mmCIF file of C-alpha atoms in Angstrom:
data_model
loop_
_atom_site.group_PDB
_atom_site.id
_atom_site.type_symbol
_atom_site.label_atom_id
_atom_site.label_comp_id
_atom_site.label_asym_id
_atom_site.label_seq_id
_atom_site.Cartn_x
_atom_site.Cartn_y
_atom_site.Cartn_z
ATOM 1 C CA MET A 1 -3.936 -9.465 -4.515
ATOM 2 C CA THR A 2 -1.547 -7.145 -6.483
ATOM 3 C CA ALA A 3 1.384 -6.142 -4.629
ATOM 4 C CA ARG A 4 0.519 -2.689 -4.865
ATOM 5 C CA GLU A 5 -2.699 -3.173 -3.154
ATOM 6 C CA LEU A 6 -0.707 -5.196 -0.351
ATOM 7 C CA ASP A 7 1.812 -2.425 -0.017
ATOM 8 C CA ALA A 8 -0.967 0.317 0.169
ATOM 9 C CA ALA A 9 -2.981 -1.310 2.783
ATOM 10 C CA GLY A 10 0.164 -1.546 4.882
ATOM 11 C CA ILE A 11 -0.038 -5.540 4.865
ATOM 12 C CA THR A 12 3.529 -6.894 4.999
ATOM 13 C CA ASP A 13 3.549 -10.169 6.742
ATOM 14 C CA PRO A 14 4.273 -12.954 4.005
ATOM 15 C CA SER A 15 1.492 -15.022 5.471
ATOM 16 C CA LEU A 16 -1.204 -12.449 5.881
ATOM 17 C CA ARG A 17 -0.150 -11.607 2.446
ATOM 18 C CA ALA A 18 -0.818 -15.017 1.060
ATOM 19 C CA ALA A 19 -4.348 -14.919 2.987
ATOM 20 C CA TYR A 20 -5.558 -11.843 1.454
ATOM 21 C CA THR A 21 -4.364 -13.025 -1.896
ATOM 22 C CA ALA A 22 -6.491 -16.525 -1.590
ATOM 23 C CA GLY A 23 -9.127 -14.058 -0.963
ATOM 24 C CA ARG A 24 -8.753 -11.763 -3.918
ATOM 25 C CA LEU A 25 -8.709 -15.242 -5.972
ATOM 26 C CA LEU A 26 -12.001 -16.117 -4.731
ATOM 27 C CA ASN A 27 -13.323 -12.686 -5.574
ATOM 28 C CA ALA A 28 -12.377 -12.976 -9.194
ATOM 29 C CA ARG A 29 -13.412 -16.508 -9.761
ATOM 30 C CA HIS A 30 -16.870 -15.978 -8.473
ATOM 31 C CA GLY A 31 -18.022 -12.441 -8.055
ATOM 32 C CA LYS A 32 -17.216 -11.159 -11.295
ATOM 33 C CA THR A 33 -19.722 -8.268 -10.705
ATOM 34 C CA TYR A 34 -18.340 -7.552 -7.329
ATOM 35 C CA PHE A 35 -14.856 -7.954 -8.326
ATOM 36 C CA LEU A 36 -15.201 -5.383 -11.369
ATOM 37 C CA ALA A 37 -16.575 -2.792 -8.781
ATOM 38 C CA THR A 38 -13.987 -3.282 -6.301
ATOM 39 C CA ARG A 39 -11.466 -2.498 -8.463
ATOM 40 C CA LEU A 40 -12.946 1.287 -8.660
ATOM 41 C CA LEU A 41 -12.222 1.799 -4.925
ATOM 42 C CA PRO A 42 -8.806 3.274 -3.715
ATOM 43 C CA VAL A 43 -6.271 0.661 -4.085
ATOM 44 C CA ASP A 44 -5.700 0.579 -0.089
ATOM 45 C CA ARG A 45 -9.126 -0.432 0.773
ATOM 46 C CA ARG A 46 -9.334 -3.240 -1.850
ATOM 47 C CA SER A 47 -7.893 -6.073 -0.001
ATOM 48 C CA ALA A 48 -10.123 -5.420 2.742
ATOM 49 C CA VAL A 49 -13.092 -6.182 0.409
ATOM 50 C CA HIS A 50 -11.533 -9.151 -1.017
ATOM 51 C CA ALA A 51 -11.031 -10.599 2.827
ATOM 52 C CA LEU A 52 -14.534 -10.192 3.406
ATOM 53 C CA TYR A 53 -15.609 -11.670 0.042
ATOM 54 C CA GLY A 54 -13.516 -14.482 0.299
ATOM 55 C CA PHE A 55 -14.649 -15.363 3.810
ATOM 56 C CA ALA A 56 -18.336 -15.293 2.577
ATOM 57 C CA ARG A 57 -17.782 -17.427 -0.468
ATOM 58 C CA HIS A 58 -15.711 -19.671 1.435
ATOM 59 C CA ALA A 59 -18.485 -20.378 3.811
ATOM 60 C CA ASP A 60 -21.040 -20.132 0.889
ATOM 61 C CA ASP A 61 -19.218 -22.916 -0.932
ATOM 62 C CA ILE A 62 -19.016 -25.119 2.023
ATOM 63 C CA VAL A 63 -22.934 -25.368 2.230
ATOM 64 C CA ASP A 64 -23.605 -24.865 -1.666
ATOM 65 C CA ASP A 65 -21.001 -26.567 -3.806
ATOM 66 C CA LEU A 66 -23.183 -28.500 -6.364
ATOM 67 C CA GLY A 67 -19.738 -30.476 -7.170
ATOM 68 C CA SER A 68 -19.137 -32.058 -3.951
ATOM 69 C CA ALA A 69 -20.561 -35.229 -2.927
ATOM 70 C CA ALA A 70 -20.281 -34.397 1.060
ATOM 71 C CA SER A 71 -23.329 -35.281 3.041
ATOM 72 C CA THR A 72 -25.436 -32.399 5.028
ATOM 73 C CA GLY A 73 -23.589 -33.646 8.102
ATOM 74 C CA ALA A 74 -19.865 -33.178 6.599
ATOM 75 C CA ARG A 75 -21.192 -29.794 5.490
ATOM 76 C CA ARG A 76 -22.059 -28.846 9.067
ATOM 77 C CA GLU A 77 -19.151 -30.064 10.413
ATOM 78 C CA ALA A 78 -16.794 -28.100 7.657
ATOM 79 C CA LEU A 79 -18.741 -24.974 8.897
ATOM 80 C CA ASP A 80 -18.431 -25.307 12.243
ATOM 81 C CA ALA A 81 -14.910 -25.943 12.199
ATOM 82 C CA LEU A 82 -14.752 -22.604 9.846
ATOM 83 C CA GLU A 83 -16.472 -20.943 12.695
ATOM 84 C CA ARG A 84 -14.169 -22.581 15.755
ATOM 85 C CA GLN A 85 -11.204 -21.121 13.504
ATOM 86 C CA TRP A 86 -13.158 -17.668 13.406
ATOM 87 C CA LEU A 87 -13.620 -17.399 17.018
ATOM 88 C CA ARG A 88 -10.039 -18.471 17.628
ATOM 89 C CA ALA A 89 -8.862 -15.576 15.092
ATOM 90 C CA VAL A 90 -10.757 -12.985 16.821
ATOM 91 C CA ARG A 91 -9.098 -13.964 20.164
ATOM 92 C CA GLY A 92 -5.869 -13.382 18.404
ATOM 93 C CA GLU A 93 -5.010 -16.720 17.887
ATOM 94 C CA GLU A 94 -3.541 -18.337 14.543
ATOM 95 C CA ALA A 95 -6.151 -19.742 12.163
ATOM 96 C CA ASP A 96 -4.992 -22.310 9.560
ATOM 97 C CA GLU A 97 -7.618 -21.384 6.999
ATOM 98 C CA PRO A 98 -6.138 -18.183 4.898
ATOM 99 C CA VAL A 99 -9.433 -16.606 4.535
ATOM 100 C CA VAL A 100 -10.341 -16.782 8.055
ATOM 101 C CA ARG A 101 -6.816 -15.173 8.718
ATOM 102 C CA ALA A 102 -7.336 -12.268 6.198
ATOM 103 C CA VAL A 103 -10.956 -11.571 7.402
ATOM 104 C CA ALA A 104 -9.570 -11.833 10.939
ATOM 105 C CA ASP A 105 -7.113 -9.062 10.009
ATOM 106 C CA THR A 106 -9.484 -6.759 8.078
ATOM 107 C CA ARG A 107 -12.140 -6.715 11.447
ATOM 108 C CA ALA A 108 -9.404 -5.920 13.587
ATOM 109 C CA ARG A 109 -8.212 -2.692 11.041
ATOM 110 C CA TYR A 110 -11.487 -1.477 10.567
ATOM 111 C CA GLY A 111 -13.388 -2.269 13.895
ATOM 112 C CA ILE A 112 -15.843 -3.990 12.180
ATOM 113 C CA ALA A 113 -18.387 -5.834 15.064
ATOM 114 C CA ALA A 114 -17.501 -9.490 15.393
ATOM 115 C CA ARG A 115 -21.316 -10.228 15.701
ATOM 116 C CA HIS A 116 -21.646 -9.448 11.902
ATOM 117 C CA PHE A 117 -19.753 -12.493 11.183
ATOM 118 C CA THR A 118 -21.587 -14.743 13.708
ATOM 119 C CA ASP A 119 -24.731 -13.515 12.306
ATOM 120 C CA PHE A 120 -23.541 -14.431 8.622
ATOM 121 C CA LEU A 121 -22.276 -18.166 9.796
ATOM 122 C CA ALA A 122 -25.838 -18.726 11.797
ATOM 123 C CA SER A 123 -27.723 -17.944 8.264
ATOM 124 C CA MET A 124 -25.057 -20.097 6.469
ATOM 125 C CA ARG A 125 -25.775 -22.889 8.846
ATOM 126 C CA SER A 126 -29.510 -22.291 8.283
ATOM 127 C CA ASP A 127 -29.471 -23.540 4.725
ATOM 128 C CA LEU A 128 -28.338 -26.911 5.484
ATOM 129 C CA SER A 129 -31.811 -27.594 6.979
ATOM 130 C CA VAL A 130 -34.354 -24.871 6.142
ATOM 131 C CA THR A 131 -35.149 -25.303 2.318
ATOM 132 C CA GLU A 132 -38.198 -22.624 2.059
ATOM 133 C CA TYR A 133 -39.606 -19.552 3.641
ATOM 134 C CA ALA A 134 -43.223 -18.905 4.181
ATOM 135 C CA THR A 135 -43.353 -15.397 4.565
ATOM 136 C CA TYR A 136 -41.484 -12.439 3.187
ATOM 137 C CA ALA A 137 -40.929 -11.338 6.603
ATOM 138 C CA ASP A 138 -39.578 -14.761 7.440
ATOM 139 C CA LEU A 139 -36.995 -14.462 4.272
ATOM 140 C CA ARG A 140 -35.886 -11.109 5.477
ATOM 141 C CA ALA A 141 -35.139 -12.570 9.158
ATOM 142 C CA TYR A 142 -32.675 -14.804 7.024
ATOM 143 C CA MET A 143 -31.042 -12.329 4.670
ATOM 144 C CA TYR A 144 -30.398 -10.184 7.899
ATOM 145 C CA GLY A 145 -27.710 -12.835 8.333
ATOM 146 C CA SER A 146 -26.785 -13.698 4.697
ATOM 147 C CA ALA A 147 -26.664 -10.326 3.128
ATOM 148 C CA ALA A 148 -27.437 -7.300 5.327
ATOM 149 C CA VAL A 149 -24.636 -8.260 7.615
ATOM 150 C CA ILE A 150 -22.383 -8.063 4.268
ATOM 151 C CA GLY A 151 -23.454 -4.212 3.975
ATOM 152 C CA LEU A 152 -22.706 -3.572 7.842
ATOM 153 C CA GLN A 153 -19.281 -5.209 7.425
ATOM 154 C CA MET A 154 -18.091 -3.266 4.407
ATOM 155 C CA THR A 155 -19.445 0.317 5.632
ATOM 156 C CA PRO A 156 -16.455 0.689 7.668
ATOM 157 C CA VAL A 157 -14.216 -0.138 4.936
ATOM 158 C CA LEU A 158 -15.976 2.348 2.432
ATOM 159 C CA GLY A 159 -16.052 5.137 4.924
ATOM 160 C CA THR A 160 -18.844 7.601 5.274
ATOM 161 C CA VAL A 161 -19.712 11.585 5.241
ATOM 162 C CA VAL A 162 -21.965 10.763 8.270
ATOM 163 C CA PRO A 163 -21.796 9.391 11.143
ATOM 164 C CA ARG A 164 -21.435 5.603 10.602
ATOM 165 C CA ALA A 165 -24.868 4.600 12.099
ATOM 166 C CA GLU A 166 -26.702 6.723 9.733
ATOM 167 C CA ALA A 167 -25.557 5.004 6.586
ATOM 168 C CA GLU A 168 -25.850 1.548 7.872
ATOM 169 C CA PRO A 169 -29.356 0.822 7.467
ATOM 170 C CA TYR A 170 -29.047 1.571 3.851
ATOM 171 C CA ALA A 171 -25.907 -0.272 3.419
ATOM 172 C CA ALA A 172 -27.931 -3.419 4.973
ATOM 173 C CA GLU A 173 -30.680 -2.955 2.150
ATOM 174 C CA LEU A 174 -28.461 -2.713 -0.397
ATOM 175 C CA GLY A 175 -27.205 -6.308 0.687
ATOM 176 C CA VAL A 176 -30.877 -7.427 0.624
ATOM 177 C CA ALA A 177 -31.285 -6.031 -2.355
ATOM 178 C CA PHE A 178 -28.039 -7.774 -3.847
ATOM 179 C CA GLN A 179 -29.343 -11.076 -2.462
ATOM 180 C CA LEU A 180 -32.876 -11.231 -3.516
ATOM 181 C CA THR A 181 -31.437 -10.334 -7.114
ATOM 182 C CA ASN A 182 -29.350 -13.630 -7.079
ATOM 183 C CA PHE A 183 -32.224 -15.385 -5.530
ATOM 184 C CA LEU A 184 -34.132 -14.305 -8.602
ATOM 185 C CA ARG A 185 -31.646 -15.403 -11.098
ATOM 186 C CA ASP A 186 -30.789 -18.424 -9.669
ATOM 187 C CA VAL A 187 -34.436 -19.935 -9.201
ATOM 188 C CA GLY A 188 -33.367 -22.946 -11.361
ATOM 189 C CA GLU A 189 -30.039 -23.510 -9.773
ATOM 190 C CA ASP A 190 -31.527 -23.134 -6.293
ATOM 191 C CA LEU A 191 -34.482 -25.870 -7.125
ATOM 192 C CA ASP A 192 -31.367 -28.212 -8.117
ATOM 193 C CA ARG A 193 -29.887 -27.547 -4.404
ATOM 194 C CA GLY A 194 -33.847 -28.375 -3.036
ATOM 195 C CA ARG A 195 -34.372 -24.985 -2.342
ATOM 196 C CA VAL A 196 -36.766 -22.228 -3.138
ATOM 197 C CA TYR A 197 -35.935 -19.247 -1.559
ATOM 198 C CA LEU A 198 -38.700 -17.099 -3.173
ATOM 199 C CA PRO A 199 -41.310 -16.757 -0.243
ATOM 200 C CA GLN A 200 -44.272 -19.063 -0.408
ATOM 201 C CA ASP A 201 -46.840 -16.330 0.500
ATOM 202 C CA LEU A 202 -45.608 -14.590 -2.808
ATOM 203 C CA LEU A 203 -45.860 -17.571 -4.764
ATOM 204 C CA SER A 204 -48.894 -18.896 -3.966
ATOM 205 C CA ALA A 205 -50.670 -15.611 -4.462
ATOM 206 C CA HIS A 206 -50.186 -16.251 -8.139
ATOM 207 C CA GLY A 207 -51.038 -19.972 -8.099
ATOM 208 C CA VAL A 208 -47.180 -21.523 -7.758
ATOM 209 C CA ASP A 209 -45.866 -23.847 -5.319
ATOM 210 C CA ARG A 210 -42.755 -26.080 -5.294
ATOM 211 C CA ASP A 211 -43.887 -28.653 -7.236
ATOM 212 C CA LEU A 212 -44.921 -26.563 -10.028
ATOM 213 C CA LEU A 213 -41.504 -24.722 -10.181
ATOM 214 C CA ALA A 214 -39.959 -28.554 -10.105
ATOM 215 C CA TRP A 215 -42.202 -29.542 -12.996
ATOM 216 C CA SER A 216 -41.109 -26.666 -14.968
ATOM 217 C CA ARG A 217 -37.675 -26.913 -14.106
ATOM 218 C CA LEU A 218 -37.615 -30.664 -15.220
ATOM 219 C CA THR A 219 -39.467 -30.303 -18.474
ATOM 220 C CA GLY A 220 -38.462 -27.006 -19.592
ATOM 221 C CA CYS A 221 -42.317 -25.884 -19.884
ATOM 222 C CA ARG A 222 -43.427 -22.689 -19.086
ATOM 223 C CA ASP A 223 -46.455 -21.893 -16.950
ATOM 224 C CA ALA A 224 -47.905 -18.295 -16.975
ATOM 225 C CA ARG A 225 -48.669 -18.722 -13.086
ATOM 226 C CA ILE A 226 -44.642 -18.991 -12.632
ATOM 227 C CA THR A 227 -44.040 -15.920 -15.027
ATOM 228 C CA SER A 228 -46.792 -13.823 -12.960
ATOM 229 C CA ALA A 229 -44.974 -14.451 -9.479
ATOM 230 C CA LEU A 230 -41.292 -14.009 -11.215
ATOM 231 C CA ARG A 231 -42.755 -10.493 -12.332
ATOM 232 C CA ALA A 232 -43.598 -9.924 -8.548
ATOM 233 C CA ALA A 233 -40.704 -10.499 -7.200
ATOM 234 C CA SER A 234 -39.118 -8.653 -9.593
ATOM 235 C CA ALA A 235 -41.179 -5.385 -8.640
ATOM 236 C CA LEU A 236 -40.439 -6.188 -4.901
ATOM 237 C CA THR A 237 -36.694 -6.435 -5.290
ATOM 238 C CA ARG A 238 -36.637 -3.079 -7.295
ATOM 239 C CA GLU A 239 -38.647 -1.564 -4.281
ATOM 240 C CA VAL A 240 -35.632 -2.458 -2.131
ATOM 241 C CA TYR A 241 -33.421 -1.140 -4.692
ATOM 242 C CA ARG A 242 -35.079 1.948 -4.358
ATOM 243 C CA ALA A 243 -34.962 2.022 -0.678
ATOM 244 C CA ALA A 244 -31.170 1.448 -0.669
ATOM 245 C CA GLU A 245 -29.894 3.831 -3.010
ATOM 246 C CA PRO A 246 -29.974 7.082 -0.991
ATOM 247 C CA GLY A 247 -27.221 5.696 1.047
ATOM 248 C CA ILE A 248 -24.608 5.733 -1.751
ATOM 249 C CA ALA A 249 -24.349 9.604 -1.362
ATOM 250 C CA LEU A 250 -23.553 9.087 2.399
ATOM 251 C CA LEU A 251 -20.732 7.467 1.486
ATOM 252 C CA ASP A 252 -16.953 8.349 1.241
ATOM 253 C CA PRO A 253 -16.842 9.900 -2.235
ATOM 254 C CA VAL A 254 -14.090 7.740 -3.480
ATOM 255 C CA SER A 255 -16.027 4.926 -2.579
ATOM 256 C CA ALA A 256 -19.244 5.880 -4.019
ATOM 257 C CA PRO A 257 -18.649 4.761 -7.524
ATOM 258 C CA CYS A 258 -17.772 1.436 -6.674
ATOM 259 C CA VAL A 259 -20.816 0.968 -4.610
ATOM 260 C CA ARG A 260 -22.863 2.752 -7.506
ATOM 261 C CA THR A 261 -21.432 0.474 -10.099
ATOM 262 C CA ALA A 262 -22.328 -2.481 -8.194
ATOM 263 C CA PHE A 263 -25.786 -1.210 -7.818
ATOM 264 C CA VAL A 264 -26.317 -0.471 -11.340
ATOM 265 C CA LEU A 265 -24.823 -3.524 -12.509
ATOM 266 C CA TYR A 266 -26.694 -5.780 -10.061
ATOM 267 C CA ARG A 267 -29.822 -3.918 -11.034
ATOM 268 C CA ASP A 268 -29.152 -4.429 -14.394
ATOM 269 C CA ILE A 269 -29.725 -8.267 -13.543
ATOM 270 C CA LEU A 270 -33.235 -7.622 -12.908
ATOM 271 C CA GLY A 271 -33.526 -5.738 -16.489
ATOM 272 C CA ALA A 272 -31.634 -9.089 -18.023
ATOM 273 C CA ILE A 273 -34.361 -11.265 -16.203
ATOM 274 C CA GLU A 274 -37.430 -9.516 -17.619
ATOM 275 C CA LYS A 275 -36.001 -8.772 -21.173
ATOM 276 C CA ASP A 276 -35.510 -12.803 -21.028
ATOM 277 C CA GLY A 277 -38.856 -13.315 -20.158
ATOM 278 C CA TYR A 278 -38.733 -14.269 -16.600
ATOM 279 C CA ALA A 279 -36.998 -18.034 -17.880
ATOM 280 C CA VAL A 280 -34.979 -18.075 -14.841
ATOM 281 C CA VAL A 281 -36.491 -21.665 -13.823
ATOM 282 C CA HIS A 282 -34.572 -22.721 -16.846
ATOM 283 C CA ARG A 283 -31.502 -20.744 -17.353
ATOM 284 C CA ARG A 284 -29.553 -17.568 -15.569
ATOM 285 C CA ALA A 285 -30.045 -14.394 -17.198
ATOM 286 C CA VAL A 286 -26.692 -12.643 -17.757
ATOM 287 C CA VAL A 287 -26.264 -8.706 -18.552
ATOM 288 C CA ARG A 288 -24.408 -8.115 -21.790
ATOM 289 C CA ARG A 289 -20.511 -7.730 -21.620
ATOM 290 C CA ARG A 290 -20.858 -4.512 -23.501
ATOM 291 C CA ARG A 291 -23.154 -2.858 -21.043
ATOM 292 C CA ARG A 292 -21.115 -4.077 -17.961
ATOM 293 C CA ALA A 293 -18.102 -2.239 -19.759
ATOM 294 C CA ALA A 294 -19.890 0.944 -20.469
ATOM 295 C CA VAL A 295 -21.249 1.108 -16.614
ATOM 296 C CA ALA A 296 -17.533 0.022 -15.539
ATOM 297 C CA LEU A 297 -16.080 2.705 -17.253
ATOM 298 C CA ARG A 298 -18.728 5.513 -16.020
ATOM 299 C CA GLY A 299 -17.753 4.288 -12.354
ATOM 300 C CA LEU A 300 -13.964 4.621 -13.487
ATOM 301 C CA THR A 301 -14.248 8.380 -14.565
ATOM 302 C CA ALA A 302 -16.198 9.117 -11.215
ATOM 303 C CA ALA A 303 -13.628 7.140 -9.260
ATOM 304 C CA LEU A 304 -11.050 9.060 -10.816
ATOM 305 C CA ALA A 305 -12.683 12.431 -10.705
ATOM 306 C CA ALA A 306 -13.416 11.838 -6.747
ATOM 307 C CA ARG A 307 -9.641 11.368 -5.936
ATOM 308 C CA THR A 308 -8.400 14.055 -8.037
ATOM 309 C CA PRO A 309 -7.359 17.194 -6.014
ATOM 310 C CA ILE A 310 -9.601 20.049 -6.647
ATOM 311 C CA ARG A 311 -7.052 23.084 -7.512
ATOM 312 C CA PRO A 312 -7.894 26.958 -7.234
ATOM 313 C CA SER A 313 -8.782 28.207 -10.728
ATOM 314 C CA SER A 314 -8.982 31.272 -12.710
ATOM 315 C CA GLY A 315 -12.895 31.086 -12.608
ATOM 316 C CA PRO A 316 -15.622 33.898 -11.985
ATOM 317 C CA ALA A 317 -14.622 35.123 -8.362
ATOM 318 C CA ARG A 318 -17.481 34.498 -5.929
ATOM 319 C CA ALA A 319 -19.388 36.761 -3.656
ATOM 320 C CA ASP A 320 -17.183 36.447 -0.656
ATOM 321 C CA GLY A 321 -13.951 37.294 -3.010
ATOM 322 C CA GLY A 322 -12.683 33.727 -3.223
ATOM 323 C CA VAL A 323 -12.295 31.791 -6.749
ATOM 324 C CA GLY A 324 -14.896 29.452 -7.984
ATOM 325 C CA ARG A 325 -13.440 25.668 -7.868
ATOM 326 C CA THR A 326 -15.315 22.591 -9.751
ATOM 327 C CA SER A 327 -14.654 19.089 -9.135
ATOM 328 C CA GLY A 328 -13.596 16.568 -12.018
ATOM 329 C CA ASN A 329 -17.126 16.496 -13.200
ATOM 330 C CA GLY A 330 -17.773 19.810 -13.434
ATOM 331 C CA ARG A 331 -20.637 20.100 -11.319
ATOM 332 C CA GLY A 332 -18.983 21.859 -8.673
ATOM 333 C CA SER A 333 -17.811 20.315 -5.136
ATOM 334 C CA GLY A 334 -19.474 19.410 -2.035
ATOM 335 C CA SER A 335 -18.429 19.172 1.305
ATOM 336 C CA GLY A 336 -18.757 15.119 0.981
ATOM 337 C CA LEU A 337 -16.067 15.462 -1.917
ATOM 338 C CA ALA A 338 -13.893 17.986 -0.217
ATOM 339 C CA ARG A 339 -13.759 15.607 2.982
ATOM 340 C CA GLY A 340 -12.851 12.592 1.029
ATOM 341 C CA SER A 341 -10.273 13.675 -1.759
ATOM 342 C CA ARG A 342 -7.306 12.347 -2.391
ATOM 343 C CA SER A 343 -3.855 13.381 -3.947
ATOM 344 C CA SER A 344 -3.701 10.998 -6.740
ATOM 345 C CA CYS A 345 -6.040 8.180 -7.950
ATOM 346 C CA GLY A 346 -4.575 5.756 -5.940
ATOM 347 C CA ASP A 347 -2.518 3.081 -7.881
ATOM 348 C CA GLY A 348 -2.240 4.526 -11.549
ATOM 349 C CA GLU A 349 -4.022 1.746 -13.085
ATOM 350 C CA ALA A 350 -5.653 2.159 -16.309
ATOM 351 C CA ALA A 351 -9.451 1.341 -16.764
ATOM 352 C CA PRO A 352 -10.599 -1.998 -16.143
ATOM 353 C CA GLU A 353 -10.373 -4.367 -19.094
ATOM 354 C CA GLU A 354 -13.865 -4.124 -19.813
ATOM 355 C CA ALA A 355 -14.000 -0.658 -19.715
ATOM 356 C CA GLY A 356 -11.383 -0.029 -21.654
ATOM 357 C CA ARG A 357 -13.076 -1.966 -24.715
ATOM 358 C CA VAL A 358 -15.780 0.479 -24.762
ATOM 359 C CA THR A 359 -13.716 3.945 -24.710
ATOM 360 C CA GLY A 360 -14.929 4.757 -28.362
ATOM 361 C CA ARG A 361 -18.820 3.919 -27.553
ATOM 362 C CA ARG A 362 -19.426 5.418 -24.069
ATOM 363 C CA ASN A 363 -22.157 6.942 -25.266
ATOM 364 C CA GLU A 364 -24.215 4.336 -26.972
ATOM 365 C CA GLU A 365 -25.427 2.722 -23.570
ATOM 366 C CA ARG A 366 -27.003 4.718 -20.561
ATOM 367 C CA GLY A 367 -28.669 3.535 -17.313
#
């Protein structure tokens, strides 16, 4: 966490600043796409996003760290201990774990419902015993706690131009889209953990079962049935993205470019999977660095435009006798932008590192 971000958020207590910094480090280390998108937010909101991600990442690491020799029982005890700390922190008691202190502070600052965190921890706990899902409906029930609530946690931080309840279903759906993307990208790694997240009804419709996936993972051999099932899973995930996308327009315009960037980059993972021939059982598909940078640069341009105040110009007079105004993108200002505008771009940062490398090539790739 940079001092500028903490100062802008009004976080002054040294212990709390250290706790937020721990979340930021987790985000930077593990959530590369998410971290890049977060840098497009106004500086005063980034610490909250890092706190939310840090807590989720910490819980996920307890459950899923392949490098740990901890038994299932030990993982369950660690997760239970984390939840006890969380509940104490919600009551205003001191928590030992830095990511818990930070996320409890964020919850209080933004009025995030405590049940969203309880539901998340419940889904994490189910990962210790549930290794597959019979139907897509079953998987959706799991993803409510593991993914949809992340969108619900984020909504108060991002802000909306409509009543929050109107934007929340889209935020929840976007969380699901991101997680479905991760499930598809990580099929091979999840098999190593003994899990198959893709629903059994989808797989069986294409003649695929766990044994066939495990054989393919072990031997490195491809199978047309697996490719067909993965293609169907990708199409299903794209439908969820389409359902979630209208919600971006409901966000505070200074936050929308961050979410749009994450939306495009995560959806691009599907494109990378498709381009790689659905080889996710054997290797993880990645979005090219140059593409990530181009998307980030467009996001930065949109973010700066949203934070730039709209000033009167000498443009053509309107019918009501006023003077026409345009926003930073040259398309005119809507009421949402007017409500969300800031007097500066927040922290004076230059473009994110990846975006800066493609300034001269910004028009070569679009999407």
